[in-house]
mmCIF file of C-alpha atoms in Angstrom:
data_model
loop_
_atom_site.group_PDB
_atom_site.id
_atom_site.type_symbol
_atom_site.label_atom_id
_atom_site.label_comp_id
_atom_site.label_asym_id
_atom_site.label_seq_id
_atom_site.Cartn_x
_atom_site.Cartn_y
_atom_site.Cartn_z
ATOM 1 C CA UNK K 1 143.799 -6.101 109.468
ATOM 2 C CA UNK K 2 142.647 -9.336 111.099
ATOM 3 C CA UNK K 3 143.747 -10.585 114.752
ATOM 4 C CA UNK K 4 143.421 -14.051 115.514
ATOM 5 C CA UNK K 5 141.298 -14.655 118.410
ATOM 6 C CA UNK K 6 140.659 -18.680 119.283
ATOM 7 C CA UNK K 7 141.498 -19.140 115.981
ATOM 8 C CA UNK K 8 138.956 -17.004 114.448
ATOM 9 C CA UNK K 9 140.068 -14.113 112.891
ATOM 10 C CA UNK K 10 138.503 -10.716 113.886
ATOM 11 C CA UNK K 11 138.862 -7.799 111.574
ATOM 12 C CA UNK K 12 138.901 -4.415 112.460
ATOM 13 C CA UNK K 13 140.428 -1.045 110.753
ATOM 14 C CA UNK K 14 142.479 1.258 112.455
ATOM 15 C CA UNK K 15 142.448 4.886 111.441
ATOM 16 C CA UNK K 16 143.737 8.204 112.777
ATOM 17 C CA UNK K 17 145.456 9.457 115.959
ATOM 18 C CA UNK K 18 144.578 10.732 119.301
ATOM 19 C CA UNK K 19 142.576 9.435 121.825
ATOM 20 C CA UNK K 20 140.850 6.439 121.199
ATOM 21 C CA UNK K 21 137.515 6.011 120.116
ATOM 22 C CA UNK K 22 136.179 2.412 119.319
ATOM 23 C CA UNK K 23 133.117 1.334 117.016
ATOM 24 C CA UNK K 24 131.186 -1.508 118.018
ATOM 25 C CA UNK K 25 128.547 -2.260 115.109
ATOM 26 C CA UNK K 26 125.190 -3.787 115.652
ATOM 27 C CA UNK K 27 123.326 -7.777 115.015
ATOM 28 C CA UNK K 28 123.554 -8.549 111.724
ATOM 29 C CA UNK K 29 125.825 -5.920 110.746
ATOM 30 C CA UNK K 30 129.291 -5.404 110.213
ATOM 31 C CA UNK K 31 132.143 -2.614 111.242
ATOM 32 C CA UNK K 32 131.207 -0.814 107.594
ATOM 33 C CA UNK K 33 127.975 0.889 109.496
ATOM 34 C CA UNK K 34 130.776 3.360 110.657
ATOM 35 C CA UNK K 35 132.197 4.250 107.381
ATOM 36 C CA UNK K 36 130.305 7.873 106.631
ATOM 37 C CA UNK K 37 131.271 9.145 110.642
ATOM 38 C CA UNK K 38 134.806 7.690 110.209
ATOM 39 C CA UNK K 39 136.490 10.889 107.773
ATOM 40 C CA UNK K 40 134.820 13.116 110.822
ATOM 41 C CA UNK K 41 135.925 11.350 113.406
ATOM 42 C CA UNK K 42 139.530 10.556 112.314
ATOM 43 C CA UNK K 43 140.772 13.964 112.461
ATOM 44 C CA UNK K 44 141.269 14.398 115.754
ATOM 45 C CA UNK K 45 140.825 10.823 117.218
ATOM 46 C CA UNK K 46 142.199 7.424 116.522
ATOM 47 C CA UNK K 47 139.332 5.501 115.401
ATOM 48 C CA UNK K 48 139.093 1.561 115.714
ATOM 49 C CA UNK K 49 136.448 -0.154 113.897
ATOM 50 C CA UNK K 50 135.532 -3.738 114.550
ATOM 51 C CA UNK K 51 133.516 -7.006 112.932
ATOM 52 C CA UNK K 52 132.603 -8.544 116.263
ATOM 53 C CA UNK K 53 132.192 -12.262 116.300
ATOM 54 C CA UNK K 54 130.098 -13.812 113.772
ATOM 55 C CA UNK K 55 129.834 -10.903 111.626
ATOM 56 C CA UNK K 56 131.432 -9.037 108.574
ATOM 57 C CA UNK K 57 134.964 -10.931 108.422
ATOM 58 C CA UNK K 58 135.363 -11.800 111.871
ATOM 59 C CA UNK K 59 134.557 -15.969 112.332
ATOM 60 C CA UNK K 60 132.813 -17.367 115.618
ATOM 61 C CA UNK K 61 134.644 -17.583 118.799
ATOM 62 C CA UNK K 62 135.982 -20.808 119.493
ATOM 63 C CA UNK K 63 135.601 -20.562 123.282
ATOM 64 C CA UNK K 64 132.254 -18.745 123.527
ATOM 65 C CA UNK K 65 129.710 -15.905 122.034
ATOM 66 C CA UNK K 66 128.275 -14.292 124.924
ATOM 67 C CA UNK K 67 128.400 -10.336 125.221
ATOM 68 C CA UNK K 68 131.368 -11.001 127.891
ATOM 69 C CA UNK K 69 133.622 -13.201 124.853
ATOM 70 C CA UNK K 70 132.998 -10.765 122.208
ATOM 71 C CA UNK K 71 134.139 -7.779 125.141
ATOM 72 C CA UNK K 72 136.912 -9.934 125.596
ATOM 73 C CA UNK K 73 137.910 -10.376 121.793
ATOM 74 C CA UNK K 74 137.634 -6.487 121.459
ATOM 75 C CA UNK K 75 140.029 -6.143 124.584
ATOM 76 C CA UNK K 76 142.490 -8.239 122.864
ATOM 77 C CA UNK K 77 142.014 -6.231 120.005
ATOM 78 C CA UNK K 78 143.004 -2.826 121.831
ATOM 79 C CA UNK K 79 145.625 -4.384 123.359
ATOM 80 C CA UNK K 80 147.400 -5.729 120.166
ATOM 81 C CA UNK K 81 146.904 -2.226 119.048
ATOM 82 C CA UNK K 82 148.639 -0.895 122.403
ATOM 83 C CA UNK K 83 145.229 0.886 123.514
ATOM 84 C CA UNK K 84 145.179 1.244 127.206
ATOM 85 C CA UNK K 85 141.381 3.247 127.073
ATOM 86 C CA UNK K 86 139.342 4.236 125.033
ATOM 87 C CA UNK K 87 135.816 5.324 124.676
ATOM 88 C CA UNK K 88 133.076 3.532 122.955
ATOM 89 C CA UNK K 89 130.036 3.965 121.003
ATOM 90 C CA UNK K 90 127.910 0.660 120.219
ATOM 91 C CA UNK K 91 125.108 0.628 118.358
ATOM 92 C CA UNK K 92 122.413 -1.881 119.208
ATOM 93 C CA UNK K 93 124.032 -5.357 120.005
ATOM 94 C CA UNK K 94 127.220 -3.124 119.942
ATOM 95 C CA UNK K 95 126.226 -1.173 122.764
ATOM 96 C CA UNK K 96 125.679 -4.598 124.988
ATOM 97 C CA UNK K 97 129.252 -5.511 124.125
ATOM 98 C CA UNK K 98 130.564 -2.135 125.516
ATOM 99 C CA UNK K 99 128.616 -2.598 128.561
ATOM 100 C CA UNK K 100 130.305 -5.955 129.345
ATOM 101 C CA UNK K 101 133.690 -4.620 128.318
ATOM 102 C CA UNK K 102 133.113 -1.769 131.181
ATOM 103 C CA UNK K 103 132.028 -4.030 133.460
ATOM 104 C CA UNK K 104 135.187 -6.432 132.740
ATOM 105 C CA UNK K 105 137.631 -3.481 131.959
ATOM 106 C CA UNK K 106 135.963 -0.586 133.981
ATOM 107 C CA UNK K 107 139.272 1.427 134.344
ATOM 108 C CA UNK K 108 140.027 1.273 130.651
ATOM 109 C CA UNK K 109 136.480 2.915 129.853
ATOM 110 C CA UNK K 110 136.754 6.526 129.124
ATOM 111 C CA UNK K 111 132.996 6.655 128.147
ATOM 112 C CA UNK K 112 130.188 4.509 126.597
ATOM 113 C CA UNK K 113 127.988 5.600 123.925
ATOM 114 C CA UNK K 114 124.784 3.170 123.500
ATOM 115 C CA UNK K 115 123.129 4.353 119.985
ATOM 116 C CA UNK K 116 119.796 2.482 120.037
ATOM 117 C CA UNK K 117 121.036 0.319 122.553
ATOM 118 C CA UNK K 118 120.081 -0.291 126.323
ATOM 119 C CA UNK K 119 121.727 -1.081 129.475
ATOM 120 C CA UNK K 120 118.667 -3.250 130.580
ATOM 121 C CA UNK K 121 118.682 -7.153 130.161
ATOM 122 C CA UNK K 122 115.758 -8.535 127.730
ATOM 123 C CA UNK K 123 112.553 -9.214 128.755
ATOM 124 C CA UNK K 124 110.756 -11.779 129.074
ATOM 125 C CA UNK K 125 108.336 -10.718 125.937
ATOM 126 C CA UNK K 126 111.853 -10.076 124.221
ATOM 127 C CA UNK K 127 113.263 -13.365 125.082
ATOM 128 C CA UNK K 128 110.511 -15.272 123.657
ATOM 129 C CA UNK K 129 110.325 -13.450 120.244
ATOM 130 C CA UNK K 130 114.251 -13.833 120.025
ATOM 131 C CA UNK K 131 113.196 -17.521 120.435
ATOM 132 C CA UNK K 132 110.509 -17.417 118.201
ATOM 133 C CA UNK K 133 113.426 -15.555 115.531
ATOM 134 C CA UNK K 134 115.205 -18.645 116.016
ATOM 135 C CA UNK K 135 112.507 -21.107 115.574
ATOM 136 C CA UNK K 136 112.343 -19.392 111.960
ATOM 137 C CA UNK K 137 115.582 -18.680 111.083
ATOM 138 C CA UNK K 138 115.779 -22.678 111.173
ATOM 139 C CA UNK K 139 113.355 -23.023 108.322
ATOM 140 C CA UNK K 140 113.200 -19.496 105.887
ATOM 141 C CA UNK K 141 116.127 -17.450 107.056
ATOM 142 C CA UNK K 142 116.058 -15.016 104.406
ATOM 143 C CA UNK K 143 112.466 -14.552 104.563
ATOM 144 C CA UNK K 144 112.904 -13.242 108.105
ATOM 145 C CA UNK K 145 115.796 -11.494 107.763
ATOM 146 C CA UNK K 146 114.106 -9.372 104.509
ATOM 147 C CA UNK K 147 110.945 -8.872 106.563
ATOM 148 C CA UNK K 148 113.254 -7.984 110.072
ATOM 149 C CA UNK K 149 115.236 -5.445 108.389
ATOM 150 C CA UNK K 150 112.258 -3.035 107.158
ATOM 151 C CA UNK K 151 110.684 -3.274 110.482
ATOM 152 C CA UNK K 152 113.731 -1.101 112.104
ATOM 153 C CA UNK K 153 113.367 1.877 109.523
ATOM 154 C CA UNK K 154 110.524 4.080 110.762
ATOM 155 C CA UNK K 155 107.453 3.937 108.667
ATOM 156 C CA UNK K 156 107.847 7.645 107.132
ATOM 157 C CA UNK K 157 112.047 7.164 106.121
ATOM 158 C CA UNK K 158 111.238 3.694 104.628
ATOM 159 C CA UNK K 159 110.631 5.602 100.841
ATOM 160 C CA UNK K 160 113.523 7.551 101.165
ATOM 161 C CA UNK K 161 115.954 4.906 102.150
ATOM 162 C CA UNK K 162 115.128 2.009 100.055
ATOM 163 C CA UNK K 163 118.959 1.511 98.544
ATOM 164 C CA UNK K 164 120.311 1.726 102.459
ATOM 165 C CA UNK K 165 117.368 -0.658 103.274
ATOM 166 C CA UNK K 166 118.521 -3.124 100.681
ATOM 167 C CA UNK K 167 121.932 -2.914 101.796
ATOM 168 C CA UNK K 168 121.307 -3.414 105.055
ATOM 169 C CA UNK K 169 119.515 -6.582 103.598
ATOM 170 C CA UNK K 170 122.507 -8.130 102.058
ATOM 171 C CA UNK K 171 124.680 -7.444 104.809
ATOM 172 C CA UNK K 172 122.822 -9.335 107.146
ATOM 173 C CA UNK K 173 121.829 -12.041 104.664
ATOM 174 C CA UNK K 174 125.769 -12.282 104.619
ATOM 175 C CA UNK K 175 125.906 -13.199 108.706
ATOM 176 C CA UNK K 176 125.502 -16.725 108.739
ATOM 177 C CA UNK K 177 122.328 -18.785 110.118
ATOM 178 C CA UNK K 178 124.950 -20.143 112.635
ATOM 179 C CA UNK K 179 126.100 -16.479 113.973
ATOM 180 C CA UNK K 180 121.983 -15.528 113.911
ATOM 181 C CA UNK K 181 121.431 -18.187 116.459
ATOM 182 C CA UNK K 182 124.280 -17.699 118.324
ATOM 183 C CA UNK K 183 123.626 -14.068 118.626
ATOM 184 C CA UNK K 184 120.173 -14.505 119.535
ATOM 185 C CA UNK K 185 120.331 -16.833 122.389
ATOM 186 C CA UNK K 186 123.631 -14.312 123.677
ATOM 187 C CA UNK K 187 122.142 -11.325 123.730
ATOM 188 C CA UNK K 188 118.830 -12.880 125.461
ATOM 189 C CA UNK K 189 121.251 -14.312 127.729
ATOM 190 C CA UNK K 190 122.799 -10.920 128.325
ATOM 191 C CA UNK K 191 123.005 -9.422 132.581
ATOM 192 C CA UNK K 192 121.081 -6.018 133.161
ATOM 193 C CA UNK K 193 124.296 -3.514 133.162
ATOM 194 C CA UNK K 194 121.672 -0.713 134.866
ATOM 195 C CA UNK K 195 123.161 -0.457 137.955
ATOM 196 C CA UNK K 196 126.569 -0.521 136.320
ATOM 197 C CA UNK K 197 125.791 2.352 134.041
ATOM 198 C CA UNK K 198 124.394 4.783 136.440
ATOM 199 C CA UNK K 199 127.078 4.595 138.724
ATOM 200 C CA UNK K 200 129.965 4.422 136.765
ATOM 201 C CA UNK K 201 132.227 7.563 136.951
ATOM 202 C CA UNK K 202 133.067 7.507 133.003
ATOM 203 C CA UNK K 203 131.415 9.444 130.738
ATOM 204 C CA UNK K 204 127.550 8.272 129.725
ATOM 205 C CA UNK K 205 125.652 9.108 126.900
ATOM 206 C CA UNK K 206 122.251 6.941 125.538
ATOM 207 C CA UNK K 207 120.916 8.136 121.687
ATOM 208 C CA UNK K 208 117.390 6.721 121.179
ATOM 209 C CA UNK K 209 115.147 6.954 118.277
ATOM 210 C CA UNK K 210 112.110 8.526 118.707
ATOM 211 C CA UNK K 211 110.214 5.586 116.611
ATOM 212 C CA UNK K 212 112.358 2.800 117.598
ATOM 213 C CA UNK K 213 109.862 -0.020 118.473
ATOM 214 C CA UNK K 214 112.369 -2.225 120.075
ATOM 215 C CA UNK K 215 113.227 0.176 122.394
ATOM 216 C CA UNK K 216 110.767 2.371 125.105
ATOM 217 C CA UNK K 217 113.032 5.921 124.949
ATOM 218 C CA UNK K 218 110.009 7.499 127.554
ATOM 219 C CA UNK K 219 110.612 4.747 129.662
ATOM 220 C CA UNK K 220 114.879 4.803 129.471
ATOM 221 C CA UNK K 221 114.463 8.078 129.722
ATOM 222 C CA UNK K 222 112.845 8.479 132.861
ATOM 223 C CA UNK K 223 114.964 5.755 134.272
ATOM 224 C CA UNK K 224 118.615 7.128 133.679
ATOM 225 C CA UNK K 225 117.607 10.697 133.758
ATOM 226 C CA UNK K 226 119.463 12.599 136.544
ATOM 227 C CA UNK K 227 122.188 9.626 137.273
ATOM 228 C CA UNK K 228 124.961 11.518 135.057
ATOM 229 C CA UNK K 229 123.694 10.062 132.084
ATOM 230 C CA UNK K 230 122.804 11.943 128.847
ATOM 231 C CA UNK K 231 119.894 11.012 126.913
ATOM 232 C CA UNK K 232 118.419 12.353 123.792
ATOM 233 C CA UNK K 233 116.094 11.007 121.579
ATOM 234 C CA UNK K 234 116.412 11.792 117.707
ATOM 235 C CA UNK K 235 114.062 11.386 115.317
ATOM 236 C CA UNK K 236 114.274 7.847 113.970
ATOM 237 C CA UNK K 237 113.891 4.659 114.493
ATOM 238 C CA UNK K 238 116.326 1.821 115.422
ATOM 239 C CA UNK K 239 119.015 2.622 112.233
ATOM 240 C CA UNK K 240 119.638 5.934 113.587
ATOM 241 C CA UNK K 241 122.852 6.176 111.657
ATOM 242 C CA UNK K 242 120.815 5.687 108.317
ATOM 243 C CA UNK K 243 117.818 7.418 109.210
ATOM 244 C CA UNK K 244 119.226 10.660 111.018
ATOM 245 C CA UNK K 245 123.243 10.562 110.212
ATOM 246 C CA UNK K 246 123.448 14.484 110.308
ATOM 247 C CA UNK K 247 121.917 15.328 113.773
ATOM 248 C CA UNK K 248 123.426 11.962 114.754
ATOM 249 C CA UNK K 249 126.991 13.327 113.972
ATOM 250 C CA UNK K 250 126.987 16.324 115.990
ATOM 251 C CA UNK K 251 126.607 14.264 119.232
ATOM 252 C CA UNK K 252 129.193 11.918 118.017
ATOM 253 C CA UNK K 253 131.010 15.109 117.929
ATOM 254 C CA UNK K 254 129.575 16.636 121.496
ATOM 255 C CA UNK K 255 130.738 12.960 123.146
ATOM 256 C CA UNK K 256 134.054 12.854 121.739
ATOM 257 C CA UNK K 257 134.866 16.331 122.507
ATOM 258 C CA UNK K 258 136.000 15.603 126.557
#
């Protein structure tokens, strides 16, 4: 199905019934990510699945890409679907756009799942290499997006995953250079939701990988521990789903359950 948001159409599935449970995939990915947790899932829940802006079949935003527009296109996606809450798991990028849906739509949050994802805004070392991704995504975008895809398997899965690698390889190379750029400069852009997520009375859950190097999981850890916020760090690094689908099913399962 496809809603048409500014114009742009933004696909998303719609699967099952219960209480709702929405999918937000990742940069330079697409709502397909989900597809080996959806049969799982389904059974008990109604599970949405969704190309956010720029990615898979969903166009650009007419009005805007920040984290708050593509929140906002997701809302109007629930609401089409007459959702009134749901909880959410994002991976990566996926996980910022939850956090500015529950900042926008905090009473329709039933819980937030980040899966190699952060509350924290970037850095300033993070804001200049999403710049310096930019500078070459100008000049030899498949080049970079070939060598930026290996570098989030772990070293020691790498061997072991080379058809998922590849795939993940073509379904970025399928994100335009347009949607690259404009997903850099949002999610550098992007407010610190830390504050937001420790407080917040909904349920909180944060799945790290244990190798992820864009991500510190001693450090986000130590930070959210003991502020009614699960952590746990898996064995993996940032393509958790890929790398460690099993383990990373059975606290799908543990979050859904209340």
């Amino acid at each position: 199905m496809a809603l048409s948001i500014m114009s742009k159409p933004l696909n998303y599935t719609d699967v099952g019934n219960g209480e709702v449970l929405c999918l937000l995939h990742g940069f330079l990915e697409n709502k397909e990510i989900w597809n080996p947790f959806i049969g799982k899932l389904s059974k008990k829940h109604r599970v949405i699945t969704i190309d956010l802006a720029g990615h898979g079949e969903s166009g650009l935003l007419a009005a805007g890409n920040t984290m708050v527009d593509m929140a906002e296109a997701v809302h109007s996606v629930l609401i089409a679907c007459g959702i009134a809450k749901a909880k959410f798991i994002g991976h990566s990028m996926g996980g910022y756009v939850a956090l500015a849906y529950a900042e926008k739509f905090q009473q329709e949050v039933m819980g937030v799942l980040l899966l190699n994802s952060t509350p924290e805004a970037d850095t300033a070392k993070r804001k200049e290499l999403r710049q310096h991704g930019i500078r070459v995504a100008k000049t030899n975008y498949e080049a970079l997006i070939s060598m930026s895809v290996v570098n989030l398997f772990t070293q020691k899965f790498r061997a072991n995953l080379e058809e998922e690698i590849q795939q993940t390889k073509i379904t970025a190379l399928g994100t335009s250079q347009e949607s690259y750029i404009i997903g850099q400069e949002a999610m550098a852009l992007r407010a610190d939701y830390s504050d937001l997520f420790k407080r917040a009375s909904f349920k909180k859950k944060i799945i790290l990988g244990a190798q992820d190097t864009l991500l510190d999981s001693n450090h986000l850890t130590l930070k959210f521990e003991n502020k009614d916020v699960e952590v746990v760090v898996l064995e993996g690094g940032h393509m958790l789903h890929l790398e460690n689908p099993n383990d990373l099913a059975e606290h799908f399962n543990i979050f859904i359950k209340d």
